[in-house]
Coordinates of C-alpha atoms in Angstrom, one line a residue:
M1 CA -14.0 25.2 -89.2
N2 CA -17.2 24.5 -87.2
V3 CA -18.8 23.2 -90.3
M4 CA -15.9 20.8 -90.9
A5 CA -16.0 19.6 -87.4
K6 CA -19.7 18.8 -87.6
A7 CA -19.1 17.0 -90.9
E8 CA -16.3 15.0 -89.3
K9 CA -18.5 14.0 -86.4
K10 CA -21.0 12.3 -88.8
I11 CA -18.5 9.6 -89.6
S12 CA -19.8 6.4 -88.1
S13 CA -17.6 3.7 -86.7
A14 CA -19.2 1.3 -89.2
F15 CA -18.1 3.6 -92.1
I16 CA -14.6 3.8 -90.7
Y17 CA -14.3 0.0 -90.3
F18 CA -15.9 -0.8 -93.7
F19 CA -13.7 1.5 -95.8
G20 CA -10.7 1.0 -93.5
S21 CA -10.7 -2.6 -94.6
F22 CA -12.0 -2.1 -98.2
G23 CA -8.4 -2.1 -99.5
G24 CA -8.7 -5.9 -99.1
I25 CA -11.1 -5.9 -102.1
L26 CA -8.3 -4.7 -104.4
F27 CA -5.9 -7.2 -102.9
G28 CA -8.5 -10.0 -103.4
Y29 CA -9.7 -9.0 -106.9
D30 CA -6.2 -9.1 -108.3
I31 CA -5.4 -12.4 -106.6
G32 CA -8.4 -13.9 -108.2
V33 CA -8.9 -12.2 -111.6
M34 CA -6.0 -13.9 -113.4
T35 CA -7.5 -17.3 -112.5
G36 CA -10.2 -16.8 -115.2
A37 CA -8.3 -14.4 -117.4
L38 CA -5.4 -16.8 -117.9
P39 CA -7.0 -19.4 -120.1
F40 CA -8.2 -16.7 -122.5
L41 CA -4.9 -14.9 -122.4
Q42 CA -3.0 -18.1 -123.2
A43 CA -5.2 -18.8 -126.2
D44 CA -5.2 -15.2 -127.5
W45 CA -1.4 -14.8 -127.2
H46 CA -0.6 -18.5 -127.9
L47 CA 1.1 -19.2 -124.6
E48 CA -0.2 -22.7 -123.9
N49 CA 3.3 -24.2 -123.9
A50 CA 5.1 -21.2 -122.3
A51 CA 5.1 -22.2 -118.7
S52 CA 7.7 -19.7 -117.6
L53 CA 5.9 -16.7 -119.3
V54 CA 2.6 -17.8 -117.8
G55 CA 4.2 -18.0 -114.4
W56 CA 5.7 -14.5 -114.8
I57 CA 2.5 -12.9 -116.0
T58 CA 0.6 -14.5 -113.1
S59 CA 3.1 -13.7 -110.5
A60 CA 4.2 -10.2 -111.7
V61 CA 1.7 -8.5 -109.4
M62 CA 3.2 -10.4 -106.4
F63 CA 6.7 -9.4 -107.4
G64 CA 5.8 -5.8 -107.4
A65 CA 3.9 -6.2 -104.1
I66 CA 7.2 -7.3 -102.4
F67 CA 8.5 -3.7 -102.9
G68 CA 5.1 -2.0 -102.5
G69 CA 4.6 -3.5 -99.0
A70 CA 8.0 -2.4 -97.8
L71 CA 7.8 1.0 -99.4
A72 CA 4.3 1.8 -98.1
G73 CA 5.3 0.6 -94.6
Q74 CA 8.1 3.2 -94.4
L75 CA 6.1 6.0 -96.0
S76 CA 3.1 5.4 -93.8
D77 CA 5.2 6.1 -90.7
K78 CA 6.1 9.5 -92.3
F79 CA 2.8 10.5 -94.0
G80 CA 0.2 8.5 -92.3
R81 CA -1.8 5.3 -93.1
R82 CA -4.7 7.2 -94.7
K83 CA -2.7 9.2 -97.3
M84 CA -0.8 6.1 -98.4
I85 CA -4.1 4.1 -98.9
L86 CA -5.3 6.9 -101.1
M87 CA -2.1 6.8 -103.1
S88 CA -2.4 3.1 -103.5
A89 CA -5.9 3.4 -104.9
I90 CA -4.8 5.8 -107.5
V91 CA -1.9 3.6 -108.6
F92 CA -4.2 0.6 -108.7
M93 CA -6.7 2.4 -111.0
V94 CA -4.1 3.5 -113.4
F95 CA -2.3 0.2 -113.9
S96 CA -5.5 -1.8 -113.9
V97 CA -6.6 0.1 -117.0
L98 CA -3.2 -0.2 -118.6
S99 CA -3.4 -4.0 -118.0
G100 CA -6.7 -4.2 -119.8
V101 CA -5.5 -2.2 -122.8
S102 CA -2.3 -4.2 -123.3
P103 CA -1.3 -3.9 -127.0
D104 CA -0.9 -7.0 -129.1
M105 CA 2.8 -6.6 -130.1
G106 CA 3.6 -10.2 -130.8
G107 CA 6.3 -11.6 -128.5
A108 CA 6.7 -8.3 -126.7
S109 CA 3.1 -8.3 -125.5
A110 CA 3.8 -10.6 -122.6
Y111 CA 6.7 -8.5 -121.4
Y112 CA 4.6 -5.3 -121.5
L113 CA 1.9 -7.0 -119.4
I114 CA 4.5 -8.3 -117.0
I115 CA 5.9 -4.8 -116.4
V116 CA 2.5 -3.2 -116.0
R117 CA 1.4 -5.9 -113.6
M118 CA 4.6 -5.4 -111.5
L119 CA 3.8 -1.7 -111.2
L120 CA 0.2 -2.6 -110.3
G121 CA 1.7 -4.9 -107.6
L122 CA 3.1 -1.8 -105.8
A123 CA -0.4 -0.8 -105.0
V124 CA -1.5 -4.3 -104.1
G125 CA 1.5 -4.8 -101.7
A126 CA 0.8 -1.4 -100.2
A127 CA -2.8 -2.3 -99.4
S128 CA -1.7 -5.6 -97.9
A129 CA 0.6 -3.7 -95.5
L130 CA -1.5 -0.6 -94.7
V131 CA -5.0 -2.1 -94.2
P132 CA -4.0 -4.5 -91.3
A133 CA -2.0 -1.7 -89.6
Y134 CA -4.8 0.8 -89.9
M135 CA -7.5 -1.6 -88.7
S136 CA -5.5 -2.8 -85.7
E137 CA -4.9 0.8 -84.6
M138 CA -8.5 1.7 -84.9
A139 CA -10.0 -1.4 -83.3
P140 CA -10.4 -1.9 -79.5
A141 CA -8.4 -4.8 -78.0
K142 CA -11.5 -6.9 -77.2
A143 CA -12.8 -6.8 -80.7
R144 CA -9.5 -6.4 -82.7
G145 CA -9.5 -10.0 -84.0
R146 CA -13.1 -9.7 -85.3
L147 CA -12.7 -6.2 -86.8
S148 CA -9.3 -6.9 -88.3
G149 CA -10.9 -10.0 -89.7
L150 CA -12.9 -7.7 -91.9
N151 CA -9.8 -7.3 -93.9
Q152 CA -9.9 -11.0 -94.8
T153 CA -13.6 -10.9 -95.5
M154 CA -12.9 -8.0 -98.0
I155 CA -10.0 -10.0 -99.5
V156 CA -12.0 -13.1 -100.2
S157 CA -15.0 -11.1 -101.3
G158 CA -12.7 -9.4 -103.8
M159 CA -11.6 -12.8 -105.0
L160 CA -15.2 -14.1 -105.3
L161 CA -16.1 -10.9 -107.1
S162 CA -13.3 -11.5 -109.6
Y163 CA -14.4 -15.1 -110.1
V164 CA -18.0 -14.1 -110.8
V165 CA -16.8 -11.4 -113.2
D166 CA -14.6 -14.0 -115.0
F167 CA -17.5 -16.4 -115.2
L168 CA -19.9 -13.8 -116.6
L169 CA -17.4 -12.6 -119.2
K170 CA -16.3 -16.0 -120.3
D171 CA -18.6 -16.1 -123.4
L172 CA -17.2 -12.9 -124.9
P173 CA -14.6 -13.2 -127.6
G174 CA -11.4 -14.4 -126.0
E175 CA -9.5 -11.1 -126.6
W176 CA -12.2 -9.0 -125.0
A177 CA -12.9 -11.4 -122.1
W178 CA -9.4 -11.2 -120.4
R179 CA -9.0 -7.5 -121.1
L180 CA -12.3 -6.6 -119.4
M181 CA -11.5 -9.0 -116.5
L182 CA -8.3 -7.2 -115.8
G183 CA -9.5 -3.6 -116.6
L184 CA -12.6 -3.8 -114.3
A185 CA -10.3 -3.9 -111.3
A186 CA -10.2 -0.1 -111.5
V187 CA -13.8 0.1 -110.3
P188 CA -13.2 -1.1 -106.7
A189 CA -10.1 1.1 -106.6
L190 CA -12.2 4.1 -107.4
I191 CA -14.7 3.2 -104.7
L192 CA -11.9 2.8 -102.2
F193 CA -10.5 6.2 -103.1
L194 CA -13.8 8.0 -102.6
G195 CA -14.5 6.2 -99.3
V196 CA -11.1 6.8 -97.8
L197 CA -11.3 10.5 -98.6
R198 CA -13.7 10.7 -95.6
L199 CA -11.7 8.5 -93.2
P200 CA -9.8 9.9 -90.3
E201 CA -6.1 9.2 -89.7
S202 CA -5.1 6.5 -87.1
P203 CA -5.1 7.9 -83.6
R204 CA -1.7 6.2 -82.8
F205 CA -0.1 7.9 -85.8
L206 CA -1.6 11.3 -84.8
L207 CA -0.3 10.9 -81.2
R208 CA 3.1 9.9 -82.6
K209 CA 3.1 13.2 -84.5
G210 CA 2.0 15.2 -81.4
D211 CA -1.6 15.9 -82.4
E212 CA -3.4 14.7 -79.2
A213 CA -6.6 16.7 -79.9
Q214 CA -7.2 15.1 -83.2
A215 CA -6.3 11.7 -81.9
R216 CA -8.9 12.1 -79.1
K217 CA -11.5 13.2 -81.7
V218 CA -10.8 10.1 -83.8
L219 CA -11.1 7.8 -80.8
S220 CA -14.4 9.5 -80.0
Y221 CA -15.8 8.1 -83.3
I222 CA -14.9 4.5 -82.4
R223 CA -14.9 4.4 -78.6
K224 CA -18.2 5.2 -76.8
N225 CA -16.7 5.3 -73.2
P226 CA -14.8 8.6 -72.4
V227 CA -12.9 6.7 -69.7
E228 CA -11.8 4.1 -72.3
I229 CA -10.6 6.9 -74.5
D230 CA -8.6 8.5 -71.7
Q231 CA -7.0 5.2 -70.8
E232 CA -6.1 4.4 -74.4
L233 CA -4.6 7.8 -75.0
A234 CA -2.6 7.5 -71.8
S235 CA -1.3 4.1 -72.7
I236 CA -0.3 5.2 -76.2
K237 CA 1.4 8.4 -74.8
E238 CA 3.3 6.4 -72.2
T239 CA 4.7 4.1 -75.0
A240 CA 5.6 7.1 -77.1
K241 CA 7.3 8.8 -74.1
E242 CA 9.5 5.8 -73.4
E243 CA 10.5 5.8 -77.1
R244 CA 11.4 9.5 -76.9
Q245 CA 13.4 9.1 -73.7
A246 CA 15.4 6.3 -75.3
N247 CA 16.0 8.7 -78.3
Q248 CA 15.3 5.7 -80.5
K249 CA 16.0 5.9 -84.2
T250 CA 14.2 3.3 -86.1
S251 CA 16.1 1.5 -88.8
W252 CA 16.2 -1.9 -90.4
S253 CA 18.7 -3.0 -87.8
T254 CA 16.3 -1.9 -85.0
L255 CA 13.8 -4.5 -86.1
F256 CA 16.2 -7.3 -85.1
S257 CA 17.5 -5.7 -81.9
G258 CA 17.1 -7.6 -78.7
K259 CA 13.9 -5.7 -77.7
Y260 CA 12.0 -6.4 -80.9
R261 CA 13.6 -9.5 -82.5
Y262 CA 11.2 -12.0 -81.0
L263 CA 8.0 -10.2 -82.2
V264 CA 9.5 -9.4 -85.6
I265 CA 10.6 -13.0 -86.3
A266 CA 7.1 -14.2 -85.1
G267 CA 5.1 -11.8 -87.3
V268 CA 7.4 -12.0 -90.4
G269 CA 7.6 -15.8 -90.1
V270 CA 3.8 -16.3 -90.0
A271 CA 3.4 -14.0 -93.0
A272 CA 6.0 -16.0 -94.9
F273 CA 4.6 -19.4 -94.0
Q274 CA 1.1 -18.4 -95.1
Q275 CA 2.2 -18.1 -98.7
F276 CA 4.8 -20.9 -98.9
Q277 CA 2.0 -23.3 -97.8
G278 CA 0.8 -23.0 -101.3
A279 CA -2.7 -21.5 -101.0
N280 CA -2.3 -19.2 -104.0
A281 CA -1.4 -22.1 -106.2
I282 CA -5.0 -23.1 -105.9
F283 CA -6.4 -19.6 -106.2
Y284 CA -4.4 -18.7 -109.4
Y285 CA -4.5 -22.0 -111.2
I286 CA -7.6 -24.0 -110.1
P287 CA -9.0 -24.2 -113.7
L288 CA -5.6 -25.5 -114.9
I289 CA -5.5 -27.9 -111.9
V290 CA -8.9 -29.3 -112.8
Q291 CA -7.9 -29.5 -116.5
K292 CA -4.8 -31.5 -115.7
A293 CA -6.8 -33.8 -113.4
T294 CA -9.8 -34.4 -115.8
G295 CA -8.7 -33.4 -119.2
Q296 CA -11.4 -30.8 -119.6
A297 CA -10.5 -27.4 -121.0
A298 CA -9.5 -24.8 -118.4
S299 CA -11.9 -22.2 -119.9
S300 CA -14.8 -24.5 -119.2
N301 CA -13.9 -24.9 -115.5
L302 CA -14.5 -21.4 -114.3
M303 CA -17.3 -22.6 -111.9
W304 CA -14.6 -24.1 -109.7
P305 CA -13.0 -20.7 -108.8
I306 CA -16.5 -19.6 -107.7
V307 CA -16.8 -22.7 -105.5
Q308 CA -13.5 -21.8 -103.9
G309 CA -14.5 -18.2 -103.5
V310 CA -17.8 -19.1 -101.8
I311 CA -15.8 -21.4 -99.4
L312 CA -13.4 -18.5 -98.7
V313 CA -16.2 -16.0 -97.9
V314 CA -18.1 -18.4 -95.7
G315 CA -14.8 -19.3 -93.9
S316 CA -14.1 -15.6 -93.3
L317 CA -17.5 -15.1 -91.7
V318 CA -16.9 -18.2 -89.5
Y319 CA -13.6 -16.6 -88.5
M320 CA -15.3 -13.4 -87.5
W321 CA -17.7 -15.4 -85.3
I322 CA -15.0 -17.4 -83.6
A323 CA -12.1 -14.8 -83.7
D324 CA -12.2 -13.7 -80.1
K325 CA -13.4 -17.0 -78.7
F326 CA -10.2 -19.0 -79.4
N327 CA -6.5 -18.3 -79.1
R328 CA -4.7 -17.3 -82.2
R329 CA -2.1 -20.0 -81.8
T330 CA -4.7 -22.7 -81.4
L331 CA -6.5 -21.8 -84.6
L332 CA -3.2 -21.6 -86.6
M333 CA -2.0 -24.9 -85.4
V334 CA -5.3 -26.8 -86.0
G335 CA -5.7 -25.2 -89.4
G336 CA -2.1 -25.8 -90.4
A337 CA -2.3 -29.5 -89.5
V338 CA -5.5 -30.1 -91.5
M339 CA -4.2 -28.1 -94.4
G340 CA -1.0 -30.2 -94.4
L341 CA -2.9 -33.5 -94.4
S342 CA -5.2 -32.2 -97.2
F343 CA -2.1 -31.8 -99.4
I344 CA -0.3 -34.9 -98.3
L345 CA -3.1 -37.5 -98.3
P346 CA -3.9 -37.3 -102.1
A347 CA -0.3 -38.3 -102.8
V348 CA -0.5 -41.1 -100.3
I349 CA -3.8 -42.3 -101.8
N350 CA -2.5 -42.1 -105.3
W351 CA 0.6 -44.1 -104.4
M352 CA -1.6 -46.8 -102.8
M353 CA -4.3 -46.7 -105.5
P354 CA -2.8 -45.5 -108.8
N355 CA -6.3 -45.6 -110.4
M356 CA -7.9 -43.2 -107.9
N357 CA -10.6 -40.8 -109.2
P358 CA -8.7 -37.7 -110.5
M359 CA -11.3 -35.4 -108.8
T360 CA -10.1 -36.7 -105.4
I361 CA -7.4 -34.1 -105.4
V362 CA -9.9 -31.3 -106.0
V363 CA -12.0 -32.5 -103.1
F364 CA -9.0 -32.4 -100.8
L365 CA -8.2 -28.9 -102.1
C366 CA -11.7 -27.8 -101.1
I367 CA -11.0 -29.1 -97.6
Y368 CA -7.7 -27.2 -97.6
V369 CA -9.4 -24.0 -98.6
A370 CA -12.1 -24.4 -96.0
F371 CA -9.6 -24.6 -93.1
Y372 CA -7.3 -22.0 -94.6
S373 CA -10.2 -19.6 -94.9
F374 CA -10.8 -19.3 -91.1
T375 CA -7.3 -19.9 -89.8
W376 CA -4.2 -18.9 -91.6
A377 CA -5.9 -16.6 -94.2
P378 CA -7.3 -14.1 -91.7
L379 CA -5.0 -14.7 -88.7
T380 CA -1.9 -13.8 -90.6
W381 CA -3.1 -10.3 -91.2
V382 CA -4.5 -10.0 -87.7
L383 CA -1.1 -10.9 -86.2
V384 CA 0.8 -8.7 -88.6
G385 CA -1.5 -5.8 -87.5
E386 CA -1.2 -6.3 -83.8
I387 CA 2.1 -8.0 -83.0
F388 CA 4.6 -5.2 -83.9
P389 CA 5.3 -2.4 -81.4
L390 CA 4.4 1.2 -82.4
A391 CA 8.0 2.3 -82.9
I392 CA 8.5 -0.2 -85.7
R393 CA 5.0 -1.0 -86.8
G394 CA 5.0 0.6 -90.2
R395 CA 8.5 -0.8 -91.2
A396 CA 7.9 -4.2 -89.7
S397 CA 4.4 -4.6 -91.2
G398 CA 6.0 -3.7 -94.6
L399 CA 8.7 -6.3 -94.1
A400 CA 6.1 -9.0 -93.2
S401 CA 4.0 -8.0 -96.2
S402 CA 7.1 -8.3 -98.4
F403 CA 8.0 -11.7 -97.2
N404 CA 4.4 -12.7 -97.7
W405 CA 4.5 -11.5 -101.2
I406 CA 7.9 -13.2 -101.9
G407 CA 6.2 -16.5 -101.0
S408 CA 3.1 -15.6 -103.2
W409 CA 5.4 -14.6 -106.1
L410 CA 7.5 -17.7 -105.9
V411 CA 4.4 -20.0 -105.7
G412 CA 2.7 -18.3 -108.6
L413 CA 5.9 -18.4 -110.7
I414 CA 7.1 -22.0 -110.1
F415 CA 3.8 -23.9 -109.7
P416 CA 3.1 -24.2 -113.5
I417 CA 6.8 -25.1 -114.0
M418 CA 6.6 -27.7 -111.2
T419 CA 3.4 -29.3 -112.5
A420 CA 4.9 -29.5 -116.0
S421 CA 7.7 -31.7 -114.7
M422 CA 6.1 -33.8 -111.9
P423 CA 2.7 -35.1 -110.8
Q424 CA 0.3 -32.6 -109.2
E425 CA 0.0 -34.8 -106.1
A426 CA 3.7 -34.6 -105.5
V427 CA 3.8 -30.8 -105.9
F428 CA 1.0 -30.5 -103.3
A429 CA 2.7 -32.9 -101.0
I430 CA 5.7 -30.6 -100.8
F431 CA 3.3 -27.8 -99.8
G432 CA 1.8 -30.1 -97.2
I433 CA 5.2 -30.6 -95.6
I434 CA 5.6 -26.8 -95.4
C435 CA 2.2 -26.6 -93.7
I436 CA 3.4 -28.9 -91.0
L437 CA 6.6 -26.9 -90.6
G438 CA 4.4 -23.8 -90.1
V439 CA 2.6 -25.5 -87.3
I440 CA 5.9 -26.2 -85.5
F441 CA 6.9 -22.6 -86.0
V442 CA 3.7 -21.3 -84.4
K443 CA 4.1 -23.7 -81.5
T444 CA 7.7 -22.6 -80.8
C445 CA 8.1 -19.0 -82.0
V446 CA 4.7 -17.2 -81.9
P447 CA 3.3 -15.5 -78.7
E448 CA -0.4 -15.4 -77.9
T449 CA -2.0 -12.0 -78.7
R450 CA -5.7 -12.5 -78.2
G451 CA -7.2 -10.0 -75.7
H452 CA -4.0 -8.1 -75.1
T453 CA -3.6 -4.4 -75.9
L454 CA -0.9 -3.5 -78.4
E455 CA 1.2 -2.1 -75.6
E456 CA 0.9 -5.4 -73.6
I457 CA 2.1 -7.3 -76.7
E458 CA 5.1 -5.0 -76.9
E459 CA 5.9 -5.7 -73.3
Q460 CA 5.8 -9.4 -74.0
G461 CA 8.5 -8.9 -76.7
T462 CA 10.6 -6.7 -74.4
N463 CA 10.4 -9.3 -71.6
H464 CA 11.3 -12.1 -74.0
G465 CA 14.3 -10.1 -75.2
R466 CA 15.5 -9.6 -71.6
V467 CA 15.1 -13.4 -70.9
K468 CA 17.1 -14.2 -74.0
A469 CA 19.8 -11.7 -73.1
S470 CA 20.2 -13.2 -69.6
N471 CA 19.9 -16.8 -70.8
P472 CA 21.5 -16.9 -74.2
E473 CA 21.5 -20.7 -74.2
N474 CA 17.7 -20.7 -74.3

C-alpha cells in the first residue's frame, strides 16, 4: 500500500493536465482524417457522383458521437470520468482498425464503413464530453480557462496531425492511402489509454462518492497551497450537502427545472451554435471546396488542410495566452461577428463582381478559421466544462456534447448536397447568418463565467431561476 501511495505521489500536475486533455487528439484526428482520405476513397469506390453516400460516410462518426456523448455523460456520473475515458480509448482503437480494413464488397462497402464509423463515433462523442468535464474539475478557477483550453489545443493538434499524415500518404496507391489514414487513428488512442492508466479520478467525483481522503490526495497533486485545498474541499462538500438535504434525484427533467434551466440552455445553446455555424464544413471538405473554386483535383489540394491546421494550432495557443485576460462572452461575440462576416462577404462580393477571383472565398475561409480558432472553438468546451452544476454536470455535459454533434453531423451530411445544388458562396452565407444569431444568443442568454468557481457559477443559475420565478414576464 505504501509503495502504491509513493508511486501515486510521483504524478505531476503537468502529466495530469497533459493526459487529461489528450482525448482531444482522438477527437481532432477523426475530424480531420477524412478530409484527406475522402478524395482517394471516392476514386477507389467510385463515389464521385454519390453526394449522399459521401455525406453519410463523412458524417457517420458525428452521428455516433451524438449518442456517445450522452451515454458517457451518464455513465461518468456512476463510474467516474477516468474509467470512461479508458473505455473510450479502447472503443476508438478497435473501430479505427476496422475502418482501415474495410472490405471491398461493391455497393455494400460504403454501408459497412458507415456503420463502423458510427460505432467509432461513440468513442469520439464520449471523449468530447468527458475531457472538458475532467479538466474543469481538476483546474483551479484562476487558470481554468487556460488549462481547459488545452483540450482545444489537443483537438486542433490532432486535426493537424491527421492533415500531415494524409499529405505524407497521398502518393501511395489510392486504396492503401485512405486505409492507412483511417487505421492510424488507433495509435493516439493507444497512447491515451496508457497515459490515462496513471491518472487519478476527479476530486469532485470522489467527494460525491464519499471518498474525501482520496479527493484530498488528488487535490494535493494539483494545488500547492494546503489552505486552498481545504477551501476547495469545503466548497465542494457544501454543495454536495445541499444536494443531499434536498434529496435530489437527477433526471432529464431535472436539467430543465427552474434551478438549472438558465445554465443548461446557455451551455447547450453555445455547444449547438458552435457546429451549426459551419466550421466543420471547412475542416471536412476543404480540398473539395478548393476543387470547386479552382477546378483543380481535390487529391492535389491536400496542402490546404495543413494550412487550416496550422492556423487552428496557432489560434489555440493565442487563446491560451488570452484565455484569462478577457471575458468569455466578449471573445465569443467578437469572434462570432467576424466569422459571420467572413462567410457573408464572399457572397456579397460575388454578387457585386461576378468575375471575382475564385480563391477569394478560400481567403475569407482562412479568416473565419483564424477567429474561430481562439474564440468559439476553445470557449465552447471551456463553458461546457464549467457552466453546469455538480449535480447535473455529467448528464448536462453529455447533452451539450450531443447537440454539438447533431450540428456537426448535419453539417457534414448536408454540405456536399447543398453545394451540389447551389453556389458555395450562398451556402456559406447561410452559415454566416447562423454565426450572427449565435452572437445574439451569447449576448442575451449566456452568463459570464471567467474567474468564478464552479460553485459560484451554480449560484448564478440558482439566483437567475429565482428571479424568473418571481418575475415570469422577464
